[in-house]
């Protein structure tokens, strides 16, 4: 079984550049921003861009299961302000429509933030209501919720948050989860303890279900355990043991989902991918049978 291992690619010069970069790095998965992540303005996708993106995905054998695009950082589906929440919904709808045009099947989002102005429960309700609205206005694309580090008022720093949202989403076929290792570690999930490593993912299965896991962001953490700090680091340069990353690419239940590096130093991405591929050939691990 080939593991889907790759990086978050650059789209400077066109979305199709992400496919070319992934191929150059010998990646078997990749992510990219659908649009500028720091701007609300959304320019329509050109037919030439759509054709080029699809052509290169086909040429280099990237299936939809290997690609997990990322939404704008500005989107906040849990925003305490009604108009700003509507603006976020509108932007995500546009990005979902882009994904459809590109022939993709999912998009990764940060769930949302209370901005410390409303309760966590109210914010989580805002997020689930926003998702239900967006799913009614769009087709096909799966919204993938990324866990967070717990920095500021960001929701999704615990499995209970993600379970709450998913339980309230009506169309369960179009909701999923992406687990970020840096965020897990920073929010209080002790990945470094070999006795708790598998328990963490089994707990995810109990609360949410592994069937909802659509991707993994594989990042080391600059911050210490339970620091709430969202600062990614290259593998082996932060506070998460390299053995953790080795285990993750050997987990049987993580087959057929994109495992994406979002590490800082792009100059060693190829080396990181090579190392992860090598680790994936070591004896397999199962979350459900340990």
GROMACS .gro file of C-alpha atoms in nm:
model
  290
    1UNK     CA    1   0.000   0.000   0.000
    2UNK     CA    2   0.148   0.336  -0.108
    3UNK     CA    3   0.126   0.607   0.154
    4UNK     CA    4   0.014   0.948   0.032
    5UNK     CA    5   0.293   1.173   0.163
    6UNK     CA    6   0.356   1.529   0.049
    7UNK     CA    7   0.371   1.900   0.127
    8UNK     CA    8   0.176   2.223   0.112
    9UNK     CA    9   0.282   2.358  -0.227
   10UNK     CA   10   0.332   2.706  -0.369
   11UNK     CA   11   0.082   2.841  -0.624
   12UNK     CA   12   0.281   3.147  -0.729
   13UNK     CA   13   0.235   3.175  -1.104
   14UNK     CA   14  -0.081   2.964  -1.109
   15UNK     CA   15  -0.258   2.684  -0.923
   16UNK     CA   16  -0.106   2.427  -1.159
   17UNK     CA   17   0.238   2.515  -1.015
   18UNK     CA   18   0.141   2.324  -0.700
   19UNK     CA   19   0.113   2.000  -0.901
   20UNK     CA   20   0.450   2.057  -1.067
   21UNK     CA   21   0.620   2.127  -0.733
   22UNK     CA   22   0.467   1.815  -0.576
   23UNK     CA   23   0.591   1.601  -0.863
   24UNK     CA   24   0.941   1.756  -0.846
   25UNK     CA   25   0.958   1.666  -0.476
   26UNK     CA   26   0.848   1.306  -0.546
   27UNK     CA   27   0.544   1.371  -0.329
   28UNK     CA   28   0.248   1.135  -0.347
   29UNK     CA   29   0.014   1.396  -0.197
   30UNK     CA   30  -0.009   1.773  -0.178
   31UNK     CA   31  -0.210   2.071  -0.060
   32UNK     CA   32  -0.232   2.433  -0.172
   33UNK     CA   33  -0.437   2.747  -0.109
   34UNK     CA   34  -0.738   2.770  -0.339
   35UNK     CA   35  -0.699   3.150  -0.334
   36UNK     CA   36  -0.486   3.411  -0.157
   37UNK     CA   37  -0.532   3.309   0.209
   38UNK     CA   38  -0.500   3.665   0.340
   39UNK     CA   39  -0.741   3.846   0.106
   40UNK     CA   40  -1.119   3.846   0.084
   41UNK     CA   41  -1.118   3.933  -0.287
   42UNK     CA   42  -1.186   3.631  -0.504
   43UNK     CA   43  -1.099   3.645  -0.872
   44UNK     CA   44  -1.274   3.394  -1.099
   45UNK     CA   45  -1.073   3.091  -1.205
   46UNK     CA   46  -0.957   3.112  -1.565
   47UNK     CA   47  -1.042   2.818  -1.793
   48UNK     CA   48  -0.672   2.793  -1.881
   49UNK     CA   49  -0.588   2.747  -1.511
   50UNK     CA   50  -0.855   2.481  -1.464
   51UNK     CA   51  -0.738   2.289  -1.773
   52UNK     CA   52  -0.371   2.309  -1.675
   53UNK     CA   53  -0.437   2.195  -1.318
   54UNK     CA   54  -0.647   1.898  -1.431
   55UNK     CA   55  -0.398   1.810  -1.705
   56UNK     CA   56  -0.098   1.798  -1.470
   57UNK     CA   57  -0.289   1.604  -1.202
   58UNK     CA   58  -0.372   1.345  -1.467
   59UNK     CA   59  -0.019   1.346  -1.612
   60UNK     CA   60   0.148   1.288  -1.274
   61UNK     CA   61  -0.121   1.052  -1.142
   62UNK     CA   62  -0.256   1.260  -0.855
   63UNK     CA   63  -0.604   1.133  -0.767
   64UNK     CA   64  -0.855   1.334  -0.568
   65UNK     CA   65  -0.773   1.128  -0.257
   66UNK     CA   66  -0.416   1.263  -0.268
   67UNK     CA   67  -0.506   1.633  -0.275
   68UNK     CA   68  -0.629   1.833   0.027
   69UNK     CA   69  -0.656   2.204  -0.061
   70UNK     CA   70  -0.660   2.460   0.219
   71UNK     CA   71  -0.911   2.742   0.262
   72UNK     CA   72  -0.843   3.106   0.342
   73UNK     CA   73  -0.711   3.198   0.686
   74UNK     CA   74  -0.967   3.479   0.704
   75UNK     CA   75  -1.268   3.248   0.716
   76UNK     CA   76  -1.430   3.230   1.061
   77UNK     CA   77  -1.752   3.028   1.060
   78UNK     CA   78  -1.793   3.082   1.433
   79UNK     CA   79  -1.762   3.461   1.423
   80UNK     CA   80  -1.964   3.640   1.694
   81UNK     CA   81  -2.062   3.910   1.444
   82UNK     CA   82  -2.346   3.798   1.215
   83UNK     CA   83  -2.234   3.998   0.909
   84UNK     CA   84  -1.872   3.887   0.936
   85UNK     CA   85  -1.987   3.528   0.972
   86UNK     CA   86  -2.194   3.568   0.654
   87UNK     CA   87  -1.887   3.704   0.476
   88UNK     CA   88  -1.692   3.395   0.581
   89UNK     CA   89  -1.969   3.167   0.455
   90UNK     CA   90  -1.975   3.347   0.121
   91UNK     CA   91  -1.598   3.309   0.082
   92UNK     CA   92  -1.600   2.939   0.165
   93UNK     CA   93  -1.886   2.882  -0.081
   94UNK     CA   94  -1.672   3.048  -0.351
   95UNK     CA   95  -1.373   2.831  -0.262
   96UNK     CA   96  -1.587   2.515  -0.266
   97UNK     CA   97  -1.710   2.609  -0.612
   98UNK     CA   98  -1.346   2.650  -0.718
   99UNK     CA   99  -1.270   2.300  -0.589
  100UNK     CA  100  -1.556   2.161  -0.798
  101UNK     CA  101  -1.418   2.332  -1.108
  102UNK     CA  102  -1.073   2.184  -1.039
  103UNK     CA  103  -1.222   1.834  -1.003
  104UNK     CA  104  -1.137   1.801  -0.633
  105UNK     CA  105  -1.343   1.639  -0.357
  106UNK     CA  106  -1.252   1.815  -0.030
  107UNK     CA  107  -1.128   2.136   0.130
  108UNK     CA  108  -0.952   2.183   0.465
  109UNK     CA  109  -1.071   2.463   0.697
  110UNK     CA  110  -0.992   2.597   1.042
  111UNK     CA  111  -1.327   2.564   1.224
  112UNK     CA  112  -1.354   2.915   1.365
  113UNK     CA  113  -1.288   3.139   1.663
  114UNK     CA  114  -1.497   3.293   1.938
  115UNK     CA  115  -1.251   3.585   1.948
  116UNK     CA  116  -1.315   3.545   2.321
  117UNK     CA  117  -1.641   3.740   2.280
  118UNK     CA  118  -1.889   3.450   2.302
  119UNK     CA  119  -1.895   3.116   2.481
  120UNK     CA  120  -1.733   2.809   2.329
  121UNK     CA  121  -2.074   2.642   2.297
  122UNK     CA  122  -2.220   2.939   2.108
  123UNK     CA  123  -1.918   2.950   1.879
  124UNK     CA  124  -1.943   2.575   1.807
  125UNK     CA  125  -2.313   2.619   1.730
  126UNK     CA  126  -2.227   2.905   1.493
  127UNK     CA  127  -1.976   2.681   1.315
  128UNK     CA  128  -2.213   2.387   1.273
  129UNK     CA  129  -2.498   2.615   1.159
  130UNK     CA  130  -2.265   2.783   0.909
  131UNK     CA  131  -2.154   2.448   0.771
  132UNK     CA  132  -2.514   2.331   0.731
  133UNK     CA  133  -2.592   2.651   0.540
  134UNK     CA  134  -2.284   2.615   0.317
  135UNK     CA  135  -2.355   2.249   0.240
  136UNK     CA  136  -2.707   2.340   0.128
  137UNK     CA  137  -2.566   2.604  -0.109
  138UNK     CA  138  -2.296   2.381  -0.262
  139UNK     CA  139  -2.239   2.034  -0.405
  140UNK     CA  140  -1.998   1.744  -0.374
  141UNK     CA  141  -1.705   1.890  -0.175
  142UNK     CA  142  -1.630   1.754   0.173
  143UNK     CA  143  -1.555   2.020   0.437
  144UNK     CA  144  -1.257   1.895   0.640
  145UNK     CA  145  -1.221   2.042   0.989
  146UNK     CA  146  -0.865   2.086   1.113
  147UNK     CA  147  -0.793   2.056   1.484
  148UNK     CA  148  -0.629   2.363   1.638
  149UNK     CA  149  -0.364   2.433   1.902
  150UNK     CA  150  -0.603   2.616   2.134
  151UNK     CA  151  -0.434   2.950   2.072
  152UNK     CA  152  -0.661   3.249   2.134
  153UNK     CA  153  -1.030   3.169   2.098
  154UNK     CA  154  -0.986   2.905   1.828
  155UNK     CA  155  -1.227   2.614   1.843
  156UNK     CA  156  -1.130   2.259   1.757
  157UNK     CA  157  -0.849   2.218   2.010
  158UNK     CA  158  -1.006   1.900   2.146
  159UNK     CA  159  -1.182   1.602   1.990
  160UNK     CA  160  -1.500   1.695   2.180
  161UNK     CA  161  -1.525   2.020   1.981
  162UNK     CA  162  -1.495   1.836   1.650
  163UNK     CA  163  -1.746   1.573   1.761
  164UNK     CA  164  -1.994   1.846   1.865
  165UNK     CA  165  -1.975   2.009   1.520
  166UNK     CA  166  -2.000   1.683   1.326
  167UNK     CA  167  -2.295   1.564   1.534
  168UNK     CA  168  -2.487   1.877   1.434
  169UNK     CA  169  -2.398   1.862   1.064
  170UNK     CA  170  -2.694   1.716   0.877
  171UNK     CA  171  -2.511   1.582   0.572
  172UNK     CA  172  -2.251   1.353   0.731
  173UNK     CA  173  -2.120   1.245   0.390
  174UNK     CA  174  -1.972   1.593   0.338
  175UNK     CA  175  -1.788   1.647   0.665
  176UNK     CA  176  -1.446   1.522   0.775
  177UNK     CA  177  -1.142   1.590   0.992
  178UNK     CA  178  -0.773   1.663   0.937
  179UNK     CA  179  -0.545   1.608   1.237
  180UNK     CA  180  -0.240   1.833   1.271
  181UNK     CA  181   0.035   1.682   1.489
  182UNK     CA  182   0.173   2.021   1.599
  183UNK     CA  183  -0.174   2.131   1.705
  184UNK     CA  184  -0.241   1.802   1.885
  185UNK     CA  185   0.081   1.831   2.085
  186UNK     CA  186   0.035   2.202   2.159
  187UNK     CA  187  -0.324   2.152   2.275
  188UNK     CA  188  -0.237   1.881   2.527
  189UNK     CA  189  -0.230   1.545   2.344
  190UNK     CA  190   0.097   1.383   2.453
  191UNK     CA  191   0.213   1.214   2.135
  192UNK     CA  192   0.565   1.155   2.274
  193UNK     CA  193   0.444   0.901   2.530
  194UNK     CA  194   0.451   0.561   2.359
  195UNK     CA  195   0.175   0.433   2.587
  196UNK     CA  196  -0.061   0.718   2.499
  197UNK     CA  197   0.018   0.751   2.127
  198UNK     CA  198  -0.227   0.487   2.008
  199UNK     CA  199  -0.474   0.573   2.284
  200UNK     CA  200  -0.503   0.927   2.147
  201UNK     CA  201  -0.608   0.805   1.803
  202UNK     CA  202  -0.831   0.534   1.951
  203UNK     CA  203  -1.003   0.807   2.154
  204UNK     CA  204  -1.053   0.997   1.828
  205UNK     CA  205  -1.215   0.685   1.684
  206UNK     CA  206  -1.442   0.648   1.989
  207UNK     CA  207  -1.558   1.010   1.989
  208UNK     CA  208  -1.567   1.084   1.615
  209UNK     CA  209  -1.481   0.778   1.409
  210UNK     CA  210  -1.181   0.705   1.188
  211UNK     CA  211  -1.415   0.705   0.886
  212UNK     CA  212  -1.421   1.086   0.918
  213UNK     CA  213  -1.040   1.121   0.904
  214UNK     CA  214  -0.960   1.273   0.564
  215UNK     CA  215  -0.603   1.392   0.614
  216UNK     CA  216  -0.309   1.451   0.846
  217UNK     CA  217  -0.083   1.756   0.871
  218UNK     CA  218   0.255   1.625   0.981
  219UNK     CA  219   0.438   1.903   1.164
  220UNK     CA  220   0.684   1.924   1.449
  221UNK     CA  221   0.609   2.179   1.721
  222UNK     CA  222   0.825   2.478   1.808
  223UNK     CA  223   0.620   2.518   2.126
  224UNK     CA  224   0.639   2.286   2.423
  225UNK     CA  225   0.375   2.032   2.517
  226UNK     CA  226   0.037   2.190   2.599
  227UNK     CA  227   0.178   2.537   2.521
  228UNK     CA  228  -0.123   2.630   2.297
  229UNK     CA  229   0.138   2.775   2.059
  230UNK     CA  230   0.069   2.725   1.688
  231UNK     CA  231   0.423   2.726   1.552
  232UNK     CA  232   0.527   2.456   1.307
  233UNK     CA  233   0.880   2.323   1.288
  234UNK     CA  234   1.060   2.082   1.055
  235UNK     CA  235   1.061   1.718   1.162
  236UNK     CA  236   1.324   1.659   1.430
  237UNK     CA  237   1.377   2.029   1.499
  238UNK     CA  238   1.093   2.079   1.748
  239UNK     CA  239   0.959   1.915   2.062
  240UNK     CA  240   0.787   1.611   1.908
  241UNK     CA  241   0.997   1.296   1.887
  242UNK     CA  242   1.080   1.177   1.535
  243UNK     CA  243   0.953   0.833   1.638
  244UNK     CA  244   0.602   0.986   1.643
  245UNK     CA  245   0.621   1.074   1.273
  246UNK     CA  246   0.763   0.731   1.196
  247UNK     CA  247   0.467   0.567   1.371
  248UNK     CA  248   0.208   0.784   1.197
  249UNK     CA  249   0.318   0.682   0.845
  250UNK     CA  250   0.305   0.317   0.954
  251UNK     CA  251  -0.053   0.324   1.086
  252UNK     CA  252  -0.271   0.101   0.868
  253UNK     CA  253  -0.580   0.313   0.928
  254UNK     CA  254  -0.399   0.615   0.779
  255UNK     CA  255  -0.370   0.453   0.436
  256UNK     CA  256  -0.541   0.631   0.146
  257UNK     CA  257  -0.543   0.976   0.307
  258UNK     CA  258  -0.303   1.265   0.233
  259UNK     CA  259  -0.030   1.311   0.494
  260UNK     CA  260   0.092   1.666   0.439
  261UNK     CA  261   0.403   1.846   0.565
  262UNK     CA  262   0.357   2.214   0.648
  263UNK     CA  263   0.708   2.251   0.786
  264UNK     CA  264   0.911   2.573   0.773
  265UNK     CA  265   1.223   2.498   0.569
  266UNK     CA  266   1.119   2.406   0.215
  267UNK     CA  267   1.480   2.324   0.123
  268UNK     CA  268   1.459   1.995   0.314
  269UNK     CA  269   1.107   1.890   0.209
  270UNK     CA  270   1.240   1.635  -0.039
  271UNK     CA  271   1.460   1.485   0.232
  272UNK     CA  272   1.167   1.474   0.476
  273UNK     CA  273   0.943   1.303   0.219
  274UNK     CA  274   1.215   1.045   0.143
  275UNK     CA  275   1.260   0.971   0.513
  276UNK     CA  276   0.884   0.934   0.571
  277UNK     CA  277   0.849   0.699   0.273
  278UNK     CA  278   1.130   0.486   0.414
  279UNK     CA  279   0.966   0.482   0.758
  280UNK     CA  280   0.635   0.375   0.606
  281UNK     CA  281   0.797   0.047   0.497
  282UNK     CA  282   0.872  -0.054   0.858
  283UNK     CA  283   0.638  -0.293   1.047
  284UNK     CA  284   0.279  -0.169   1.042
  285UNK     CA  285   0.078  -0.038   1.337
  286UNK     CA  286  -0.298  -0.059   1.391
  287UNK     CA  287  -0.505   0.174   1.606
  288UNK     CA  288  -0.794  -0.071   1.626
  289UNK     CA  289  -0.582  -0.379   1.706
  290UNK     CA  290  -0.316  -0.287   1.961
   0.00000   0.00000   0.00000
